[in-house]
PDB file of C-alpha atoms in Angstrom:
ATOM      1  CA  UNK A 698      -8.095  33.567  66.145  1.00  0.00           C
ATOM      2  CA  UNK A 699      -9.465  31.430  64.482  1.00  0.00           C
ATOM      3  CA  UNK A 700     -11.511  33.686  62.086  1.00  0.00           C
ATOM      4  CA  UNK A 701      -8.515  34.872  61.372  1.00  0.00           C
ATOM      5  CA  UNK A 702      -7.033  31.521  60.641  1.00  0.00           C
ATOM      6  CA  UNK A 703      -9.996  30.770  58.349  1.00  0.00           C
ATOM      7  CA  UNK A 704      -9.489  34.396  56.809  1.00  0.00           C
ATOM      8  CA  UNK A 705      -5.787  33.565  55.871  1.00  0.00           C
ATOM      9  CA  UNK A 706      -6.783  30.406  54.531  1.00  0.00           C
ATOM     10  CA  UNK A 707      -9.861  31.878  52.438  1.00  0.00           C
ATOM     11  CA  UNK A 708      -7.155  34.846  50.986  1.00  0.00           C
ATOM     12  CA  UNK A 709      -5.078  31.558  50.263  1.00  0.00           C
ATOM     13  CA  UNK A 710      -7.828  29.548  48.476  1.00  0.00           C
ATOM     14  CA  UNK A 711      -8.526  32.701  46.844  1.00  0.00           C
ATOM     15  CA  UNK A 712      -5.141  32.748  45.625  1.00  0.00           C
ATOM     16  CA  UNK A 713      -4.259  29.662  45.162  1.00  0.00           C
ATOM     17  CA  UNK A 714      -7.285  29.576  42.657  1.00  0.00           C
ATOM     18  CA  UNK A 715      -6.152  32.052  40.456  1.00  0.00           C
ATOM     19  CA  UNK A 716      -2.668  30.472  40.382  1.00  0.00           C
ATOM     20  CA  UNK A 717      -4.473  27.623  39.538  1.00  0.00           C
ATOM     21  CA  UNK A 718      -6.013  28.859  35.646  1.00  0.00           C
ATOM     22  CA  UNK A 719      -2.152  28.834  34.543  1.00  0.00           C
ATOM     23  CA  UNK A 720      -0.400  25.916  36.291  1.00  0.00           C
ATOM     24  CA  UNK A 721      -0.046  22.856  34.489  1.00  0.00           C
ATOM     25  CA  UNK A 722       0.406  20.477  37.324  1.00  0.00           C
ATOM     26  CA  UNK A 723      -3.509  21.859  38.769  1.00  0.00           C
ATOM     27  CA  UNK A 724      -4.941  18.555  40.497  1.00  0.00           C
ATOM     28  CA  UNK A 725      -1.559  17.840  42.549  1.00  0.00           C
ATOM     29  CA  UNK A 726      -1.700  21.477  43.914  1.00  0.00           C
ATOM     30  CA  UNK A 727      -5.182  21.072  45.033  1.00  0.00           C
ATOM     31  CA  UNK A 728      -5.099  17.839  46.794  1.00  0.00           C
ATOM     32  CA  UNK A 729      -1.941  18.728  48.645  1.00  0.00           C
ATOM     33  CA  UNK A 730      -3.799  22.161  49.130  1.00  0.00           C
ATOM     34  CA  UNK A 731      -6.681  20.195  50.068  1.00  0.00           C
ATOM     35  CA  UNK A 732      -4.839  17.832  52.559  1.00  0.00           C
ATOM     36  CA  UNK A 733      -3.242  20.706  54.350  1.00  0.00           C
ATOM     37  CA  UNK A 734      -6.814  22.082  55.254  1.00  0.00           C
ATOM     38  CA  UNK A 735      -7.851  18.755  56.828  1.00  0.00           C
ATOM     39  CA  UNK A 736      -5.164  18.238  59.033  1.00  0.00           C
ATOM     40  CA  UNK A 737      -5.255  21.298  60.209  1.00  0.00           C
ATOM     41  CA  UNK A 738      -7.510  22.156  63.196  1.00  0.00           C
ATOM     42  CA  UNK A 739      -8.835  25.517  64.287  1.00  0.00           C
ATOM     43  CA  UNK A 740      -6.652  24.787  67.855  1.00  0.00           C
ATOM     44  CA  UNK A 741      -3.701  24.973  65.746  1.00  0.00           C
ATOM     45  CA  UNK A 742      -0.387  27.014  67.236  1.00  0.00           C
ATOM     46  CA  UNK A 743       0.497  30.088  65.275  1.00  0.00           C
ATOM     47  CA  UNK A 744       3.849  28.849  64.335  1.00  0.00           C
ATOM     48  CA  UNK A 745       2.028  25.333  63.079  1.00  0.00           C
ATOM     49  CA  UNK A 746      -0.172  27.949  60.845  1.00  0.00           C
ATOM     50  CA  UNK A 747       2.576  29.922  59.631  1.00  0.00           C
ATOM     51  CA  UNK A 748       4.333  26.955  58.642  1.00  0.00           C
ATOM     52  CA  UNK A 749       1.570  25.516  56.653  1.00  0.00           C
ATOM     53  CA  UNK A 750       0.829  28.424  54.885  1.00  0.00           C
ATOM     54  CA  UNK A 751       4.622  28.821  54.107  1.00  0.00           C
ATOM     55  CA  UNK A 752       4.546  24.759  52.841  1.00  0.00           C
ATOM     56  CA  UNK A 753       1.545  25.586  50.775  1.00  0.00           C
ATOM     57  CA  UNK A 754       3.412  29.057  49.040  1.00  0.00           C
ATOM     58  CA  UNK A 755       6.226  26.980  48.368  1.00  0.00           C
ATOM     59  CA  UNK A 756       4.457  24.192  46.570  1.00  0.00           C
ATOM     60  CA  UNK A 757       2.628  26.541  44.724  1.00  0.00           C
ATOM     61  CA  UNK A 758       4.991  27.543  43.546  1.00  0.00           C
ATOM     62  CA  UNK A 759       7.061  24.854  42.718  1.00  0.00           C
ATOM     63  CA  UNK A 760       3.709  23.911  40.754  1.00  0.00           C
ATOM     64  CA  UNK A 761       4.125  26.718  38.974  1.00  0.00           C
ATOM     65  CA  UNK A 762       7.686  27.095  37.433  1.00  0.00           C
ATOM     66  CA  UNK A 763       7.498  23.425  36.262  1.00  0.00           C
ATOM     67  CA  UNK A 764       7.956  22.902  32.338  1.00  0.00           C
ATOM     68  CA  UNK A 765       4.553  22.735  30.819  1.00  0.00           C
ATOM     69  CA  UNK A 766       4.390  19.412  28.269  1.00  0.00           C
ATOM     70  CA  UNK A 767       2.003  19.118  25.022  1.00  0.00           C
ATOM     71  CA  UNK A 768       1.351  16.372  23.598  1.00  0.00           C
ATOM     72  CA  UNK A 769      -0.294  16.659  20.193  1.00  0.00           C
ATOM     73  CA  UNK A 770      -3.090  13.912  19.310  1.00  0.00           C
ATOM     74  CA  UNK A 771      -2.225  11.915  15.784  1.00  0.00           C
ATOM     75  CA  UNK A 772      -4.338  13.492  13.379  1.00  0.00           C
ATOM     76  CA  UNK A 773      -6.466  10.421  11.666  1.00  0.00           C
ATOM     77  CA  UNK A 774      -5.198   9.766   8.375  1.00  0.00           C
ATOM     78  CA  UNK A 775      -8.342  11.387   5.908  1.00  0.00           C
ATOM     79  CA  UNK A 776      -9.989   8.802   4.197  1.00  0.00           C
ATOM     80  CA  UNK A 777      -9.446   9.210   0.318  1.00  0.00           C
ATOM     81  CA  UNK A 778     -12.028  11.714  -1.654  1.00  0.00           C
ATOM     82  CA  UNK A 779     -14.832   9.953  -4.071  1.00  0.00           C
ATOM     83  CA  UNK A 780     -12.751  12.307  -6.683  1.00  0.00           C
ATOM     84  CA  UNK A 781      -9.282  10.686  -5.403  1.00  0.00           C
ATOM     85  CA  UNK A 782     -10.626   7.174  -5.840  1.00  0.00           C
ATOM     86  CA  UNK A 783     -11.637   7.646  -9.730  1.00  0.00           C
ATOM     87  CA  UNK A 784      -8.215   9.214  -9.922  1.00  0.00           C
ATOM     88  CA  UNK A 785      -6.394   5.745  -8.544  1.00  0.00           C
ATOM     89  CA  UNK A 786      -8.841   3.738  -9.906  1.00  0.00           C
ATOM     90  CA  UNK A 787      -8.143   5.297 -13.779  1.00  0.00           C
ATOM     91  CA  UNK A 788      -4.557   5.632 -12.757  1.00  0.00           C
ATOM     92  CA  UNK A 789      -4.475   1.815 -11.880  1.00  0.00           C
ATOM     93  CA  UNK A 790      -6.278   0.971 -15.090  1.00  0.00           C
ATOM     94  CA  UNK A 791      -3.386   2.550 -17.399  1.00  0.00           C
ATOM     95  CA  UNK A 792      -0.392   1.071 -15.386  1.00  0.00           C
ATOM     96  CA  UNK A 793      -2.141  -2.413 -16.206  1.00  0.00           C
ATOM     97  CA  UNK A 794      -2.447  -1.858 -19.733  1.00  0.00           C
ATOM     98  CA  UNK A 795       1.282  -1.492 -19.806  1.00  0.00           C
ATOM     99  CA  UNK A 796       2.143   2.137 -19.088  1.00  0.00           C
ATOM    100  CA  UNK A 797       4.795   3.354 -16.044  1.00  0.00           C
ATOM    101  CA  UNK A 798       2.747   4.946 -12.996  1.00  0.00           C
ATOM    102  CA  UNK A 799       4.527   8.252 -14.256  1.00  0.00           C
ATOM    103  CA  UNK A 800       2.840   8.283 -17.462  1.00  0.00           C
ATOM    104  CA  UNK A 801      -0.359   7.236 -15.607  1.00  0.00           C
ATOM    105  CA  UNK A 802      -0.452   9.819 -13.383  1.00  0.00           C
ATOM    106  CA  UNK A 803       0.063  12.366 -16.591  1.00  0.00           C
ATOM    107  CA  UNK A 804      -3.061  10.838 -18.712  1.00  0.00           C
ATOM    108  CA  UNK A 805      -4.979  11.206 -15.804  1.00  0.00           C
ATOM    109  CA  UNK A 806      -4.088  14.974 -15.158  1.00  0.00           C
ATOM    110  CA  UNK A 807      -4.340  16.087 -18.427  1.00  0.00           C
ATOM    111  CA  UNK A 808      -7.337  14.491 -19.206  1.00  0.00           C
ATOM    112  CA  UNK A 809      -8.911  16.711 -15.698  1.00  0.00           C
ATOM    113  CA  UNK A 810      -7.699  19.366 -17.402  1.00  0.00           C
ATOM    114  CA  UNK A 811      -9.320  22.508 -17.579  1.00  0.00           C
ATOM    115  CA  UNK A 812     -10.125  22.574 -21.287  1.00  0.00           C
ATOM    116  CA  UNK A 813      -9.666  18.851 -22.210  1.00  0.00           C
ATOM    117  CA  UNK A 814     -13.689  18.499 -22.284  1.00  0.00           C
ATOM    118  CA  UNK A 815     -13.579  15.675 -19.825  1.00  0.00           C
ATOM    119  CA  UNK A 816     -15.217  16.374 -16.266  1.00  0.00           C
ATOM    120  CA  UNK A 817     -13.092  15.278 -13.318  1.00  0.00           C
ATOM    121  CA  UNK A 818     -15.332  12.799 -11.855  1.00  0.00           C
ATOM    122  CA  UNK A 819     -15.328  11.538 -15.552  1.00  0.00           C
ATOM    123  CA  UNK A 820     -11.650  10.337 -15.761  1.00  0.00           C
ATOM    124  CA  UNK A 821     -11.980   6.793 -15.111  1.00  0.00           C
ATOM    125  CA  UNK A 822     -14.614   6.474 -17.980  1.00  0.00           C
ATOM    126  CA  UNK A 823     -12.784   8.345 -20.225  1.00  0.00           C
ATOM    127  CA  UNK A 824      -9.604   6.287 -19.905  1.00  0.00           C
ATOM    128  CA  UNK A 825     -11.082   2.937 -20.326  1.00  0.00           C
ATOM    129  CA  UNK A 826     -12.802   4.706 -23.631  1.00  0.00           C
ATOM    130  CA  UNK A 827      -9.394   5.758 -24.789  1.00  0.00           C
ATOM    131  CA  UNK A 828      -8.460   1.911 -23.916  1.00  0.00           C
ATOM    132  CA  UNK A 829     -10.582   0.582 -26.717  1.00  0.00           C
ATOM    133  CA  UNK A 830     -10.530  -3.244 -27.085  1.00  0.00           C
ATOM    134  CA  UNK A 831      -7.216  -3.581 -25.418  1.00  0.00           C
ATOM    135  CA  UNK A 832      -7.701  -7.236 -25.090  1.00  0.00           C
ATOM    136  CA  UNK A 833      -7.354  -7.602 -28.411  1.00  0.00           C
ATOM    137  CA  UNK A 834      -4.980  -5.060 -29.264  1.00  0.00           C
ATOM    138  CA  UNK A 835      -7.694  -1.958 -30.749  1.00  0.00           C
ATOM    139  CA  UNK A 836      -7.199   1.070 -29.174  1.00  0.00           C
ATOM    140  CA  UNK A 837      -8.892   3.886 -29.463  1.00  0.00           C
ATOM    141  CA  UNK A 838      -6.673   6.980 -28.495  1.00  0.00           C
ATOM    142  CA  UNK A 839      -4.791   6.086 -25.238  1.00  0.00           C
ATOM    143  CA  UNK A 840      -1.326   4.952 -26.407  1.00  0.00           C
ATOM    144  CA  UNK A 841      -1.154   8.394 -28.221  1.00  0.00           C
ATOM    145  CA  UNK A 842      -1.971  10.403 -25.738  1.00  0.00           C
ATOM    146  CA  UNK A 843       0.588   8.496 -23.424  1.00  0.00           C
ATOM    147  CA  UNK A 844       3.371   9.099 -26.310  1.00  0.00           C
ATOM    148  CA  UNK A 845       2.398  12.636 -25.765  1.00  0.00           C
ATOM    149  CA  UNK A 846       2.634  12.848 -21.976  1.00  0.00           C
ATOM    150  CA  UNK A 847       6.093  10.515 -22.334  1.00  0.00           C
ATOM    151  CA  UNK A 848       7.666  12.745 -24.306  1.00  0.00           C
ATOM    152  CA  UNK A 849       7.066  15.300 -22.881  1.00  0.00           C
ATOM    153  CA  UNK A 850       7.806  14.382 -19.590  1.00  0.00           C
ATOM    154  CA  UNK A 851      11.616  13.172 -20.772  1.00  0.00           C
ATOM    155  CA  UNK A 852      12.001  16.172 -22.248  1.00  0.00           C
ATOM    156  CA  UNK A 853      11.238  18.556 -18.727  1.00  0.00           C
ATOM    157  CA  UNK A 854      13.697  15.626 -16.857  1.00  0.00           C
ATOM    158  CA  UNK A 855      16.296  16.286 -19.699  1.00  0.00           C
ATOM    159  CA  UNK A 856      16.435  12.726 -20.545  1.00  0.00           C
ATOM    160  CA  UNK A 857      18.922  12.059 -23.261  1.00  0.00           C
ATOM    161  CA  UNK A 858      17.752   9.911 -26.577  1.00  0.00           C
ATOM    162  CA  UNK A 859      19.262   6.911 -27.423  1.00  0.00           C
ATOM    163  CA  UNK A 860      19.699   5.471 -30.742  1.00  0.00           C
ATOM    164  CA  UNK A 861      19.589   1.680 -31.586  1.00  0.00           C
ATOM    165  CA  UNK A 862      20.801  -0.157 -34.980  1.00  0.00           C
ATOM    166  CA  UNK A 863      18.223  -2.984 -35.717  1.00  0.00           C
ATOM    167  CA  UNK A 864      18.249  -5.745 -38.072  1.00  0.00           C
ATOM    168  CA  UNK A 865      14.995  -7.910 -39.522  1.00  0.00           C
ATOM    169  CA  UNK A 866      16.586 -11.527 -40.563  1.00  0.00           C
ATOM    170  CA  UNK A 867      12.767 -11.941 -42.056  1.00  0.00           C
ATOM    171  CA  UNK A 868      14.201  -9.572 -44.824  1.00  0.00           C
ATOM    172  CA  UNK A 869      17.580  -8.449 -44.322  1.00  0.00           C
ATOM    173  CA  UNK A 870      16.494  -4.353 -43.731  1.00  0.00           C
ATOM    174  CA  UNK A 871      18.457  -2.697 -41.139  1.00  0.00           C
ATOM    175  CA  UNK A 872      17.095   0.075 -39.560  1.00  0.00           C
ATOM    176  CA  UNK A 873      17.809   3.260 -36.274  1.00  0.00           C
ATOM    177  CA  UNK A 874      15.638   3.448 -34.266  1.00  0.00           C
ATOM    178  CA  UNK A 875      15.579   6.303 -30.984  1.00  0.00           C
ATOM    179  CA  UNK A 876      13.709   6.287 -27.580  1.00  0.00           C
ATOM    180  CA  UNK A 877      14.515   8.206 -24.615  1.00  0.00           C
ATOM    181  CA  UNK A 878      16.405   6.555 -21.416  1.00  0.00           C
ATOM    182  CA  UNK A 879      13.985   4.962 -19.096  1.00  0.00           C
ATOM    183  CA  UNK A 880      11.542   3.457 -22.009  1.00  0.00           C
ATOM    184  CA  UNK A 881      12.305  -0.340 -22.695  1.00  0.00           C
ATOM    185  CA  UNK A 882      12.192  -1.677 -26.595  1.00  0.00           C
ATOM    186  CA  UNK A 883       8.831  -2.867 -26.148  1.00  0.00           C
ATOM    187  CA  UNK A 884       8.041   1.090 -25.151  1.00  0.00           C
ATOM    188  CA  UNK A 885       9.456   2.228 -28.206  1.00  0.00           C
ATOM    189  CA  UNK A 886       6.917  -0.419 -30.483  1.00  0.00           C
ATOM    190  CA  UNK A 887       4.123   0.529 -28.443  1.00  0.00           C
ATOM    191  CA  UNK A 888       4.830   4.855 -27.846  1.00  0.00           C
ATOM    192  CA  UNK A 889       7.610   5.664 -29.464  1.00  0.00           C
ATOM    193  CA  UNK A 890       7.737   8.265 -32.604  1.00  0.00           C
ATOM    194  CA  UNK A 891       9.266   8.693 -36.132  1.00  0.00           C
ATOM    195  CA  UNK A 892       9.643   6.022 -38.771  1.00  0.00           C
ATOM    196  CA  UNK A 893      12.375   4.035 -36.838  1.00  0.00           C
ATOM    197  CA  UNK A 894       9.678   3.472 -34.110  1.00  0.00           C
ATOM    198  CA  UNK A 895       7.232   2.268 -36.939  1.00  0.00           C
ATOM    199  CA  UNK A 896       9.161   0.412 -38.735  1.00  0.00           C
ATOM    200  CA  UNK A 897      10.327  -1.529 -35.255  1.00  0.00           C
ATOM    201  CA  UNK A 898       6.151  -2.010 -34.613  1.00  0.00           C
ATOM    202  CA  UNK A 899       6.073  -3.830 -37.963  1.00  0.00           C
ATOM    203  CA  UNK A 900       7.991  -6.808 -37.410  1.00  0.00           C
ATOM    204  CA  UNK A 901       7.871  -6.803 -33.117  1.00  0.00           C
ATOM    205  CA  UNK A 902       5.103  -7.716 -31.848  1.00  0.00           C
ATOM    206  CA  UNK A 903       5.267  -7.541 -28.079  1.00  0.00           C
ATOM    207  CA  UNK A 904       1.671  -9.614 -27.811  1.00  0.00           C
ATOM    208  CA  UNK A 905       1.431  -9.467 -24.195  1.00  0.00           C
ATOM    209  CA  UNK A 906       1.695  -5.457 -23.727  1.00  0.00           C
ATOM    210  CA  UNK A 907       4.741  -5.713 -22.153  1.00  0.00           C
ATOM    211  CA  UNK A 908       3.999  -7.997 -19.204  1.00  0.00           C
ATOM    212  CA  UNK A 909       6.638 -10.519 -19.645  1.00  0.00           C
ATOM    213  CA  UNK A 910       4.098 -13.084 -20.205  1.00  0.00           C
ATOM    214  CA  UNK A 911       5.116 -14.196 -23.860  1.00  0.00           C
ATOM    215  CA  UNK A 912       8.053 -14.307 -25.574  1.00  0.00           C
ATOM    216  CA  UNK A 913       6.600 -12.383 -29.178  1.00  0.00           C
ATOM    217  CA  UNK A 914       9.387  -8.706 -27.975  1.00  0.00           C
ATOM    218  CA  UNK A 915      12.067 -11.558 -28.431  1.00  0.00           C
ATOM    219  CA  UNK A 916      15.623  -9.797 -29.838  1.00  0.00           C
ATOM    220  CA  UNK A 917      19.079 -11.067 -29.961  1.00  0.00           C
ATOM    221  CA  UNK A 918      21.763  -8.688 -28.666  1.00  0.00           C
ATOM    222  CA  UNK A 919      25.162  -8.250 -30.804  1.00  0.00           C
ATOM    223  CA  UNK A 920      27.691 -10.037 -28.612  1.00  0.00           C
ATOM    224  CA  UNK A 921      29.586  -6.822 -28.782  1.00  0.00           C
ATOM    225  CA  UNK A 922      27.179  -5.406 -26.555  1.00  0.00           C
ATOM    226  CA  UNK A 923      25.795  -8.538 -24.622  1.00  0.00           C
ATOM    227  CA  UNK A 924      27.430  -7.788 -21.312  1.00  0.00           C
ATOM    228  CA  UNK A 925      26.171  -3.773 -21.510  1.00  0.00           C
ATOM    229  CA  UNK A 926      23.061  -5.290 -21.934  1.00  0.00           C
ATOM    230  CA  UNK A 927      23.552  -7.626 -19.048  1.00  0.00           C
ATOM    231  CA  UNK A 928      21.720 -11.875 -18.974  1.00  0.00           C
ATOM    232  CA  UNK A 929      18.224 -11.908 -18.539  1.00  0.00           C
ATOM    233  CA  UNK A 930      16.884 -13.641 -14.990  1.00  0.00           C
ATOM    234  CA  UNK A 931      15.289 -16.740 -14.562  1.00  0.00           C
ATOM    235  CA  UNK A 932      11.818 -15.676 -14.915  1.00  0.00           C
ATOM    236  CA  UNK A 933      12.557 -13.693 -17.877  1.00  0.00           C
ATOM    237  CA  UNK A 934      14.975 -17.644 -19.534  1.00  0.00           C
ATOM    238  CA  UNK A 935      11.584 -19.362 -18.842  1.00  0.00           C
ATOM    239  CA  UNK A 936       9.864 -17.319 -21.216  1.00  0.00           C
ATOM    240  CA  UNK A 937      12.810 -17.067 -23.445  1.00  0.00           C
ATOM    241  CA  UNK A 938      12.893 -20.861 -23.735  1.00  0.00           C
ATOM    242  CA  UNK A 939       9.364 -20.683 -24.980  1.00  0.00           C
ATOM    243  CA  UNK A 940      10.565 -18.019 -27.983  1.00  0.00           C
ATOM    244  CA  UNK A 941      10.892 -18.988 -31.482  1.00  0.00           C
ATOM    245  CA  UNK A 942      14.831 -20.395 -31.871  1.00  0.00           C
ATOM    246  CA  UNK A 943      16.560 -18.458 -29.107  1.00  0.00           C
ATOM    247  CA  UNK A 944      19.773 -17.874 -29.307  1.00  0.00           C
ATOM    248  CA  UNK A 945      22.381 -17.376 -26.506  1.00  0.00           C
ATOM    249  CA  UNK A 946      22.306 -13.731 -26.147  1.00  0.00           C
ATOM    250  CA  UNK A 947      18.390 -13.012 -26.596  1.00  0.00           C
ATOM    251  CA  UNK A 948      16.442 -10.871 -24.420  1.00  0.00           C
ATOM    252  CA  UNK A 949      12.885 -10.142 -24.241  1.00  0.00           C
ATOM    253  CA  UNK A 950      12.486  -6.353 -25.479  1.00  0.00           C
ATOM    254  CA  UNK A 951      10.368  -5.178 -22.841  1.00  0.00           C
ATOM    255  CA  UNK A 952      13.294  -6.025 -20.506  1.00  0.00           C
ATOM    256  CA  UNK A 953      15.871  -4.288 -21.508  1.00  0.00           C
ATOM    257  CA  UNK A 954      15.802  -0.283 -20.612  1.00  0.00           C
ATOM    258  CA  UNK A 955      17.330   2.581 -22.852  1.00  0.00           C
ATOM    259  CA  UNK A 956      20.404   4.090 -20.974  1.00  0.00           C
ATOM    260  CA  UNK A 957      23.271   6.140 -21.937  1.00  0.00           C
ATOM    261  CA  UNK A 958      25.065   3.428 -21.693  1.00  0.00           C
ATOM    262  CA  UNK A 959      22.947   1.986 -24.531  1.00  0.00           C
ATOM    263  CA  UNK A 960      23.042   4.512 -27.162  1.00  0.00           C
ATOM    264  CA  UNK A 961      24.595   2.600 -30.888  1.00  0.00           C
ATOM    265  CA  UNK A 962      23.361  -0.710 -29.380  1.00  0.00           C
ATOM    266  CA  UNK A 963      22.892  -3.247 -32.122  1.00  0.00           C
ATOM    267  CA  UNK A 964      19.976  -6.533 -31.910  1.00  0.00           C
ATOM    268  CA  UNK A 965      18.361  -8.425 -34.601  1.00  0.00           C
ATOM    269  CA  UNK A 966      14.972  -9.302 -34.487  1.00  0.00           C
ATOM    270  CA  UNK A 967      14.183 -12.624 -35.835  1.00  0.00           C
ATOM    271  CA  UNK A 968      11.688 -14.033 -38.633  1.00  0.00           C
ATOM    272  CA  UNK A 969       9.060 -14.859 -36.677  1.00  0.00           C
ATOM    273  CA  UNK A 970       7.751 -15.335 -33.216  1.00  0.00           C
ATOM    274  CA  UNK A 971       5.730 -17.718 -30.725  1.00  0.00           C
ATOM    275  CA  UNK A 972       2.623 -16.634 -30.000  1.00  0.00           C
ATOM    276  CA  UNK A 973       0.639 -18.489 -27.220  1.00  0.00           C
ATOM    277  CA  UNK A 974      -2.378 -16.060 -27.224  1.00  0.00           C
ATOM    278  CA  UNK A 975      -3.443 -17.362 -31.007  1.00  0.00           C
ATOM    279  CA  UNK A 976      -4.450 -19.750 -29.061  1.00  0.00           C
ATOM    280  CA  UNK A 977      -6.169 -18.206 -26.595  1.00  0.00           C
ATOM    281  CA  UNK A 978     -10.075 -17.433 -27.697  1.00  0.00           C
ATOM    282  CA  UNK A 979     -11.291 -14.008 -26.676  1.00  0.00           C
ATOM    283  CA  UNK A 980     -14.971 -14.062 -26.327  1.00  0.00           C
TER     284      UNK A 980
END
């Protein structure tokens, strides 16, 4: 009888072993089986043995019917590659020169493209080379590349051209300037194209590179347009207080962003500008 019972348990354990390969609650089942076997003695009655065997089958069936739950370990954030670091440094350098992130990424993409003549690993070096002696305003090609990228993006995005009428108080001349919506008036000075943009660059200095650290891009908005342009914030007003002969409708050109609603805007450029950078020695 004992051999028969032992054989039954061995058979049950063998079946359980096969089932454990597909059950999610293996340890629980194994523990229950072990406890049942330990508690069962050789002199158990036939009824008790059948009851234990039946309970074991129920336990196995219940365990295998439990839903499986899988937890995916979070994928660790991969570190930037050396090339990605070079491209990011190039973008930051371009942005520090006054360009938008979108234009910076466009310049980097242009330089690393096949056929550009620049190896991807040399993008940062090329950007710095094109920037020239930017500390004293001597560009070596970055401005032209930025203009091409900016205009291409504007055309692809379907941005409208905004026309401005500019009067120069110095000699009384008037001319028309155009720029894509999203550009600032200072952007037109640095990256605009056409005769109007060239004339604007002659009468507006933008000494700080459009980072609102000077007042040389001061413009006086026509009173009829001032409400649409909007008043300056506190930081801008602090710089305007240092400007040459500021007026109630004065704004900094680097802070006026063109929109379709500003098409036809009229403004005046003062005859002079206070440039604090003239008193900073560059070595």
